[in-house]
PDB file of C-alpha atoms in Angstrom:
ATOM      1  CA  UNK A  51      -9.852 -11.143  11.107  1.00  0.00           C
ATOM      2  CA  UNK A  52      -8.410 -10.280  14.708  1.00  0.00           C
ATOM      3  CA  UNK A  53      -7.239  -6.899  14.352  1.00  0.00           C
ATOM      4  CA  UNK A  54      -4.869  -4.469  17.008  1.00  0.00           C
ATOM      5  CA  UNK A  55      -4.719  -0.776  16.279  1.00  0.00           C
ATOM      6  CA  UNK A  56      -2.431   1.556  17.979  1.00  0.00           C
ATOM      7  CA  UNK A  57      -1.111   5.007  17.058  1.00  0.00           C
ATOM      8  CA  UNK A  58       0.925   4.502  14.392  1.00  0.00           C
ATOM      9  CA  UNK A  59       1.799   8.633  14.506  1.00  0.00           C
ATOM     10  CA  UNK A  60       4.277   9.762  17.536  1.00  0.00           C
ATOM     11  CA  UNK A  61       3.241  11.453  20.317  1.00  0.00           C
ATOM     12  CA  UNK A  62       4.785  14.374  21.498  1.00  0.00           C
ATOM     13  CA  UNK A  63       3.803  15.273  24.820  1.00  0.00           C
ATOM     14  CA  UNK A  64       5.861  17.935  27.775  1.00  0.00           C
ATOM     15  CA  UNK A  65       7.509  16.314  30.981  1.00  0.00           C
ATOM     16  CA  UNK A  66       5.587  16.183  33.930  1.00  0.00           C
ATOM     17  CA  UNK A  67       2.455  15.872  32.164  1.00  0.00           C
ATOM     18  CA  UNK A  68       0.290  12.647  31.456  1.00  0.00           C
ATOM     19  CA  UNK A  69       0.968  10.423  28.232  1.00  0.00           C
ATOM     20  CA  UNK A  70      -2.267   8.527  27.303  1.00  0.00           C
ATOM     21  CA  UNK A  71      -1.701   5.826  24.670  1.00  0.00           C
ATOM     22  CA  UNK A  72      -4.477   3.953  23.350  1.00  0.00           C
ATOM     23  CA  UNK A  73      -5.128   0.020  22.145  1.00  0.00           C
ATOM     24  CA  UNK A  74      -7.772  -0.661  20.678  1.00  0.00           C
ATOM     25  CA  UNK A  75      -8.825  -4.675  18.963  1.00  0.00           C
ATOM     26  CA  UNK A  76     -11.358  -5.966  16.823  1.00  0.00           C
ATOM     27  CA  UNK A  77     -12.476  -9.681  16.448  1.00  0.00           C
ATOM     28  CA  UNK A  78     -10.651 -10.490  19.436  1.00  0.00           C
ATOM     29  CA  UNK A  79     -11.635 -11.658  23.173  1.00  0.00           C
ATOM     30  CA  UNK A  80      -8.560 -11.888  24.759  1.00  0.00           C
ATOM     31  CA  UNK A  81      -7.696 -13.388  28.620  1.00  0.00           C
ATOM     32  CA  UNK A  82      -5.261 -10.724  29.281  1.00  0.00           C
ATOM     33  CA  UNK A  83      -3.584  -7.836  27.537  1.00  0.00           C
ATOM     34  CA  UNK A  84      -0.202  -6.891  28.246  1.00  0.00           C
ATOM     35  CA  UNK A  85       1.896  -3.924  27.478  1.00  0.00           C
ATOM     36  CA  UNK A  86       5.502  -3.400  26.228  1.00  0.00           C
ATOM     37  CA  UNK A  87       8.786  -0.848  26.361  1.00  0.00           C
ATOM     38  CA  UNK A  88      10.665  -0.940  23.560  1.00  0.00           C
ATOM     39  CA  UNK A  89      13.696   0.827  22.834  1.00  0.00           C
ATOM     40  CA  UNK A  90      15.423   1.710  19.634  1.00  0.00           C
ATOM     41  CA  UNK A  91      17.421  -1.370  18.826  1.00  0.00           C
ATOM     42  CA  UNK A  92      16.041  -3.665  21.513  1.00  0.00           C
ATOM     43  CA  UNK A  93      13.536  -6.084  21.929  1.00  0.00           C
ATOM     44  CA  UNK A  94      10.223  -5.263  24.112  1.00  0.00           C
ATOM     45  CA  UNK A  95      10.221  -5.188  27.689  1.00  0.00           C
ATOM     46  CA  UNK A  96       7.420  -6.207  29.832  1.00  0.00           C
ATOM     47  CA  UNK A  97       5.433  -3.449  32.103  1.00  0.00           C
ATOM     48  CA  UNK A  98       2.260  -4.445  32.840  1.00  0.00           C
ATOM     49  CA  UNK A  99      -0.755  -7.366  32.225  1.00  0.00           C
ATOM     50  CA  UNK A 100      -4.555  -6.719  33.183  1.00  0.00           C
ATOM     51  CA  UNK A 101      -6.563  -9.347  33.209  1.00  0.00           C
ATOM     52  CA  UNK A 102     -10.165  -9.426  31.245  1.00  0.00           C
ATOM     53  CA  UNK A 103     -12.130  -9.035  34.383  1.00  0.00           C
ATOM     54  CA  UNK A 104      -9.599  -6.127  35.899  1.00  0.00           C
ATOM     55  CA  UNK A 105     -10.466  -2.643  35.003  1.00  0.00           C
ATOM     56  CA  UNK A 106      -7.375  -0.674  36.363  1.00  0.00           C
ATOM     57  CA  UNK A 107      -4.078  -1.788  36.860  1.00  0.00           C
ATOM     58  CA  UNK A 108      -0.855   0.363  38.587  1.00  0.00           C
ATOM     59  CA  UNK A 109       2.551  -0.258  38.589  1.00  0.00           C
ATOM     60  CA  UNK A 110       4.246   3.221  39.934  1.00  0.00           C
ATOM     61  CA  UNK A 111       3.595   5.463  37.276  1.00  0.00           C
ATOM     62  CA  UNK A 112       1.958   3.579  35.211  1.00  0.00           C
ATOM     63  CA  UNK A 113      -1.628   3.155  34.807  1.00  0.00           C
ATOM     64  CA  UNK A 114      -3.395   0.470  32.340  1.00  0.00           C
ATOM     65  CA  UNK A 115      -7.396   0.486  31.589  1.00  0.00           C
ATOM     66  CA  UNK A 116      -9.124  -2.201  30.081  1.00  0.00           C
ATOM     67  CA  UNK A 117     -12.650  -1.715  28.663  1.00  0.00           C
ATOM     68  CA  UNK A 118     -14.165  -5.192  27.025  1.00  0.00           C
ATOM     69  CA  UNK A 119     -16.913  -3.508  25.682  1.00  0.00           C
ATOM     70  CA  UNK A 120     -14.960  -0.829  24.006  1.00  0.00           C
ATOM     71  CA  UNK A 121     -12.679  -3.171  22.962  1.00  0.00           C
ATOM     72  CA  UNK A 122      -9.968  -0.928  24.233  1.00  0.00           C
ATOM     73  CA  UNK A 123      -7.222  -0.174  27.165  1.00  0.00           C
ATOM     74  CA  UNK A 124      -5.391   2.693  27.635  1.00  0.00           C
ATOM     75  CA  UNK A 125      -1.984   2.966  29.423  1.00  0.00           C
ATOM     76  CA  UNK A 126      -1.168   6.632  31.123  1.00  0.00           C
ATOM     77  CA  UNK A 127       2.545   7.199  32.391  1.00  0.00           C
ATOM     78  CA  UNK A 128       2.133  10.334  35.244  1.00  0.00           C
ATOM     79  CA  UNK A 129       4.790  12.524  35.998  1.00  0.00           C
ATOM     80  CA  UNK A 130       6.407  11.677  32.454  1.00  0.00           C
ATOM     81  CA  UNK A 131      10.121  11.998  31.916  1.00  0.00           C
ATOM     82  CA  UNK A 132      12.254  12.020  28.709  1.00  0.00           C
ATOM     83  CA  UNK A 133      13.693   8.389  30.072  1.00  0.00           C
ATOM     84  CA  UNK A 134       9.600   7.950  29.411  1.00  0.00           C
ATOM     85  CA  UNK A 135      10.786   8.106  25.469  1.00  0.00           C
ATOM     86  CA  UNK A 136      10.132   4.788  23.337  1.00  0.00           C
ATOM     87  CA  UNK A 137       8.045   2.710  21.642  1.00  0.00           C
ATOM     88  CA  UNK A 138       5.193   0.944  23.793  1.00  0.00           C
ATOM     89  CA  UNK A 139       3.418  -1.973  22.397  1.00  0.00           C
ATOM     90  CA  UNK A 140       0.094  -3.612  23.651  1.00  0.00           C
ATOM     91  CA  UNK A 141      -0.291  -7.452  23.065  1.00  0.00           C
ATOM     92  CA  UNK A 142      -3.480  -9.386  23.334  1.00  0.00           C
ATOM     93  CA  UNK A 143      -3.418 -13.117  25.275  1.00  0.00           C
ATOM     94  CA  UNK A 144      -5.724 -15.632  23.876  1.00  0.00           C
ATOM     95  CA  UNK A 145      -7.743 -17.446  26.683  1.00  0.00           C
ATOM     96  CA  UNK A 146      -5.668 -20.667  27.511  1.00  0.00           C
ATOM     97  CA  UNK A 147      -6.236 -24.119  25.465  1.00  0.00           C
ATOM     98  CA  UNK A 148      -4.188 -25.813  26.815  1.00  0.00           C
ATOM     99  CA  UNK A 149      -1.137 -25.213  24.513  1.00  0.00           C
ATOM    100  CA  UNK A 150       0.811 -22.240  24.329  1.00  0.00           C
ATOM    101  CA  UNK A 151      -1.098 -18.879  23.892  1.00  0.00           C
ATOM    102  CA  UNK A 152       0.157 -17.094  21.022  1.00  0.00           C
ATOM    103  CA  UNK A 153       0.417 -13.446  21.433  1.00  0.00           C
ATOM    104  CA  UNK A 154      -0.624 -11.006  19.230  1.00  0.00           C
ATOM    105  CA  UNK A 155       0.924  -7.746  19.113  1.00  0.00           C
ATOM    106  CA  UNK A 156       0.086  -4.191  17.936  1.00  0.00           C
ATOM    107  CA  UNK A 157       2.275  -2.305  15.683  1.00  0.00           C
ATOM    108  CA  UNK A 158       3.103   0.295  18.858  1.00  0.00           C
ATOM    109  CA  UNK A 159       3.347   4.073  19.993  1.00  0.00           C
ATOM    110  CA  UNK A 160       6.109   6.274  19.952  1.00  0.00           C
ATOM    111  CA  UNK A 161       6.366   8.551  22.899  1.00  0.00           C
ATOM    112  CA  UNK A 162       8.600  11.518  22.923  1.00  0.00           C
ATOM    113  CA  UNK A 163       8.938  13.410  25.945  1.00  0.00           C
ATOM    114  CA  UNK A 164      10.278  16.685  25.931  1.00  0.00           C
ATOM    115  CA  UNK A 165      12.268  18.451  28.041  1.00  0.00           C
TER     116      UNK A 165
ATOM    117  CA  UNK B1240      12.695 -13.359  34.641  1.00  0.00           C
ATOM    118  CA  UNK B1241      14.975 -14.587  31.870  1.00  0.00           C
ATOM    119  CA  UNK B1242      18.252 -13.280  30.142  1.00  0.00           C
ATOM    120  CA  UNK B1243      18.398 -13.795  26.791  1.00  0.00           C
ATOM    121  CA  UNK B1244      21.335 -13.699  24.603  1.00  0.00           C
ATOM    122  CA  UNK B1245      20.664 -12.931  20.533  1.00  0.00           C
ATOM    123  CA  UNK B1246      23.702 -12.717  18.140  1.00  0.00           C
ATOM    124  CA  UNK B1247      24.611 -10.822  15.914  1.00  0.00           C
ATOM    125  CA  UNK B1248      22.842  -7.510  16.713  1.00  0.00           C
ATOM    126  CA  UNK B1249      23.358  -6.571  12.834  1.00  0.00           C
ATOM    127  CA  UNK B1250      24.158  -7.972   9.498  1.00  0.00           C
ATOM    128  CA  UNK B1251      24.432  -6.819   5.953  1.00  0.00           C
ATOM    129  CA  UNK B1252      24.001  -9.944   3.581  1.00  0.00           C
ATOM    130  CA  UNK B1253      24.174 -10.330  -0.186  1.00  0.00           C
ATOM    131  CA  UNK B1254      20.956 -11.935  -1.734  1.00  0.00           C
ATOM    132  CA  UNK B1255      20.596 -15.772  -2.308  1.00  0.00           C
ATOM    133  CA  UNK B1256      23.359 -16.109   1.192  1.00  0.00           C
ATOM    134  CA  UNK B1257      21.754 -17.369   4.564  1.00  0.00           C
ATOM    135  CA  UNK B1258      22.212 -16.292   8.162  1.00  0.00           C
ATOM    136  CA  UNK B1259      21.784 -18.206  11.088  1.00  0.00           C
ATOM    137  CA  UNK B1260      20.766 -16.607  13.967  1.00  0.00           C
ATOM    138  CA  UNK B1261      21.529 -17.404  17.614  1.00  0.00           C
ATOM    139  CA  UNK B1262      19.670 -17.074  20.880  1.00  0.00           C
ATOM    140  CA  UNK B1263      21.005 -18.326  24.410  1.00  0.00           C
ATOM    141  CA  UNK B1264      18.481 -18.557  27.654  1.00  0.00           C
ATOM    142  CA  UNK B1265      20.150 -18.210  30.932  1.00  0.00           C
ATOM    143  CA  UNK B1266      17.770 -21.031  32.348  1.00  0.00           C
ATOM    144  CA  UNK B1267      15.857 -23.935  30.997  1.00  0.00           C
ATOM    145  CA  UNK B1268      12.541 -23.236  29.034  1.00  0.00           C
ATOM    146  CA  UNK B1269      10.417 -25.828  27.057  1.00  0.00           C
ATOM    147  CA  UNK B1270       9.485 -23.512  24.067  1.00  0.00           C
ATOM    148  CA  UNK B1271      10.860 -20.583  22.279  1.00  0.00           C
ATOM    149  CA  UNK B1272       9.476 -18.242  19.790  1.00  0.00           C
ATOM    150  CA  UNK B1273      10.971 -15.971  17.199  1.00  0.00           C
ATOM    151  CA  UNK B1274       9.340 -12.732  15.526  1.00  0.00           C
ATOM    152  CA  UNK B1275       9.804 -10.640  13.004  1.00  0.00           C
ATOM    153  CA  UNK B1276       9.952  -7.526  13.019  1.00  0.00           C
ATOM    154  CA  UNK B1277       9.614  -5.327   9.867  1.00  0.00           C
ATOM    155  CA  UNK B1278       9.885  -1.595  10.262  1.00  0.00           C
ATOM    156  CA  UNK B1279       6.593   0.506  11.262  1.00  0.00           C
ATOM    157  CA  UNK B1280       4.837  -3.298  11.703  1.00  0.00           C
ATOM    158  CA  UNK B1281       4.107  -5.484  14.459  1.00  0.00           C
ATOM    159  CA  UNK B1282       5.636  -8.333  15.660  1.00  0.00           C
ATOM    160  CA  UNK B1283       4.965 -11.651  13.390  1.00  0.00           C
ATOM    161  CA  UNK B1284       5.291 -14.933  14.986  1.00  0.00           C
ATOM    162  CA  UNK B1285       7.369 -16.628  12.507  1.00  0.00           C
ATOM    163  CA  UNK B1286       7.772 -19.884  14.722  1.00  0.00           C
ATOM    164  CA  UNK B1287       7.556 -21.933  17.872  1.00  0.00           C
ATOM    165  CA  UNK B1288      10.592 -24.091  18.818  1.00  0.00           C
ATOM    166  CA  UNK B1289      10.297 -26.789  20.666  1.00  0.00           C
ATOM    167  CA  UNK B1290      13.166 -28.606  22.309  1.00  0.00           C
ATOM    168  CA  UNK B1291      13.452 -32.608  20.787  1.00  0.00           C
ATOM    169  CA  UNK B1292      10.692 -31.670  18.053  1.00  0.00           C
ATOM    170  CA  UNK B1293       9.837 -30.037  14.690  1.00  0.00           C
ATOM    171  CA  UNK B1294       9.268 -26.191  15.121  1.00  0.00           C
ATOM    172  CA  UNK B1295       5.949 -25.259  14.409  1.00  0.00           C
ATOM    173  CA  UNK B1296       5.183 -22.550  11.744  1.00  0.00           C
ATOM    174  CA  UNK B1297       2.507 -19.957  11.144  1.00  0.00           C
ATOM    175  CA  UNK B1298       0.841 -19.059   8.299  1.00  0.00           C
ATOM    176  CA  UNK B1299       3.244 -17.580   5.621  1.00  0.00           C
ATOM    177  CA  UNK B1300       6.426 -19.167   6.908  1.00  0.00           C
ATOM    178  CA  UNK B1301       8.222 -22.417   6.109  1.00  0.00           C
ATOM    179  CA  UNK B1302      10.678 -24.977   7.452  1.00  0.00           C
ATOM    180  CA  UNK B1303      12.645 -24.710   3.881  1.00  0.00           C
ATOM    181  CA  UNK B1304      13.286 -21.049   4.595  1.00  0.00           C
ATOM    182  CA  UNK B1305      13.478 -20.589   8.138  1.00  0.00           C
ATOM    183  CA  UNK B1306      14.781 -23.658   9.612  1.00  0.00           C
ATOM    184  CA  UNK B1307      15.168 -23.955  13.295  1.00  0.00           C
ATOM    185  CA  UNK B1308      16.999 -25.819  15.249  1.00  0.00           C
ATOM    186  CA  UNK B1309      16.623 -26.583  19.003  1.00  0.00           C
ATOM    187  CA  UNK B1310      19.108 -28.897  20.408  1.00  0.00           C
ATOM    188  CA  UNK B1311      18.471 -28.637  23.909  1.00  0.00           C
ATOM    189  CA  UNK B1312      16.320 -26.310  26.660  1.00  0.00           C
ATOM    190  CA  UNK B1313      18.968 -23.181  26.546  1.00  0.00           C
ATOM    191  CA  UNK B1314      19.929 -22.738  22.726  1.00  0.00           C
ATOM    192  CA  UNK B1315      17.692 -22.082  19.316  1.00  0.00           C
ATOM    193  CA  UNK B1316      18.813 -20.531  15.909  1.00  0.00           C
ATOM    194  CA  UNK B1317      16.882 -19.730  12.998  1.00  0.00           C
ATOM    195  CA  UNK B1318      18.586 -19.324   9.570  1.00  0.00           C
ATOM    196  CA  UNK B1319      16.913 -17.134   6.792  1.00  0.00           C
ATOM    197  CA  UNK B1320      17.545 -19.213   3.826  1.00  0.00           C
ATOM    198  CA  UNK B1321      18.272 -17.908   0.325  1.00  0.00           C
ATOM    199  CA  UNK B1322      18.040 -14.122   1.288  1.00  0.00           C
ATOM    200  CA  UNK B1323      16.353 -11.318  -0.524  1.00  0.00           C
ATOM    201  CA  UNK B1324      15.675  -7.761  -0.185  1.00  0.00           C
ATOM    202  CA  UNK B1325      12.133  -8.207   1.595  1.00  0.00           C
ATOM    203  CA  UNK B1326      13.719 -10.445   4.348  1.00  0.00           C
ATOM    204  CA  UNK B1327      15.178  -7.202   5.613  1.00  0.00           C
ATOM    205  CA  UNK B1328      14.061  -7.034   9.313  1.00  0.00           C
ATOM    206  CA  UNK B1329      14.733  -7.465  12.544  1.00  0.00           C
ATOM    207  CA  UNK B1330      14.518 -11.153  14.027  1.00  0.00           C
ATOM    208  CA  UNK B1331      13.519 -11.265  17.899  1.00  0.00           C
ATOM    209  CA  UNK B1332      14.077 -14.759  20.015  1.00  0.00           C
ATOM    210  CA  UNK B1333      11.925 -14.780  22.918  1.00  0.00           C
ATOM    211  CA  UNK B1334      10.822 -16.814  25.957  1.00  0.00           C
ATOM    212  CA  UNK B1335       7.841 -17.025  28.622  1.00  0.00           C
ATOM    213  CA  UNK B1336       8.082 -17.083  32.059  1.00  0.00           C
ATOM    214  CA  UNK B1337       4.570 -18.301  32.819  1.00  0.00           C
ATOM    215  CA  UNK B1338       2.433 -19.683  29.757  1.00  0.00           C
ATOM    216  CA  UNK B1339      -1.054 -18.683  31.120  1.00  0.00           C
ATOM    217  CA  UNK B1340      -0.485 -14.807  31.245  1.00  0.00           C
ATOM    218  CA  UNK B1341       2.595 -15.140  28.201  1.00  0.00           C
ATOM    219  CA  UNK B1342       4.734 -12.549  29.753  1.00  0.00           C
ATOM    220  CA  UNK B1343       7.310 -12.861  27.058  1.00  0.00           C
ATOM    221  CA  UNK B1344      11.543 -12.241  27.101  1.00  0.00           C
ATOM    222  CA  UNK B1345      12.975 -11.121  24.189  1.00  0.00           C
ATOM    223  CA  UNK B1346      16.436 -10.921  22.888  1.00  0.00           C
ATOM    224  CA  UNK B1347      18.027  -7.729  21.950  1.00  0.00           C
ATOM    225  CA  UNK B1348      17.365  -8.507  17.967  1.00  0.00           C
ATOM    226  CA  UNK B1349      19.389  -9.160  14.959  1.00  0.00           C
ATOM    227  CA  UNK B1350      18.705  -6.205  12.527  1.00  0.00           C
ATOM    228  CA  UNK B1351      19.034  -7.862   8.884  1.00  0.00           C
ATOM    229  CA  UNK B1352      19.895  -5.858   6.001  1.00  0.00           C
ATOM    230  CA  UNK B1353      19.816  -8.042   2.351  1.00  0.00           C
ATOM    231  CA  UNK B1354      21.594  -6.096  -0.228  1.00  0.00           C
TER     232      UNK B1354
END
């Protein structure tokens, strides 16, 4: 059965360094993967999609890898800042059929940044 | 993007009660989704909404205990029917902008608590 894994302990990492969180899938060949921001008592946020045949994607300071072999992408925030502090959830996009592409998401990464 | 209205944010029900759920869009969108969201797991698709149809359910969720309405292309609730403990969660409307890449909206959430 498809299959997301994510860090399910916290990481604690120092401001102004890098945070490296890691997604990694089984059984699955998605279209796109996408990550999310989500805050205590909110619903996820959007950041960032790469595509299957993208590598890298940036979006400031934030960095997503995707590896299809490894079955895995990796999203780095540079520079990182307590505001940095949350939950961050990948999500793996089906290739389209036509219908709507239901999303499957991991179970997500706390970040704490300290000061 | 899309604004998206959820209410309540919180309830504390008694078992064997029900609790419909709300969620406004700020603009017109042909299908909406709700999750579920149980602590330290991933979001579960519970349902896709359709306006002038039958939601569709996934596996492990039926009409007789989530029903759904969608009257028109704003507006959706969900009612949890005949509450227990276990149905403790949070409960997460959402919307896509483009249904290719599924860059999802959510609401803010309606935390559950069955007592």
């Amino acid at each position: 059965s498809q299959k997301i894994e994510q860090n399910s302990e916290a990481l604690n990492i120092q401001e102004g360094k890098t945070a490296t969180l890691t997604c990694n899938y089984t059984n699955y060949s998605p279209a796109y993967l996408q990550w999310y921001r989500q805050d205590p008592g909110r619903g996820p946020v959007f950041l960032l999609l790469i595509r299957e045949n993208e590598k890298e994607k940036r979006k400031e300071r934030l960095k997503v890898t995707f590896d299809t072999t490894l079955k895995q992408s990796l999203f780095h925030i540079t520079a990182s800042q307590p505001a940095d502090s949350a939950t961050y959830l990948c999500a793996l996009v089906p290739r389209s059929t036509g219908g709507y592409q239901k999303v499957t998401f991991g179970t997500g990464t706390k970040l704490q940044v300290i000061p | 993007s899309a604004v998206i209205s959820q209410k309540p944010s919180r309830d504390i029900c008694q078992r064997g009660t029900s609790l419909t759920i709300q969620c406004q869009v700020d603009s017109q969108v042909t299908m909406m989704f709700w999750y579920r969201q149980q602590p330290g797991q991933s979001l579960t698709l519970i349902a896709t909404a359709n306006q002038g149809s039958e939601a569709t359910y996934e596996s492990g969720f039926v009409i007789d205990k989530f029903p759904i309405s969608r009257p028109n292309l704003t507006f959706s609730t969900l009612t949890v029917s005949n509450m227990s403990p276990e149905d403790s969660s949070i409960y997460l409307c959402s919307v896509e902008r483009d249904r290719e890449i599924a860059e999802a909206f959510f609401g803010q959430g309606t935390r559950l608590t069955v007592v």
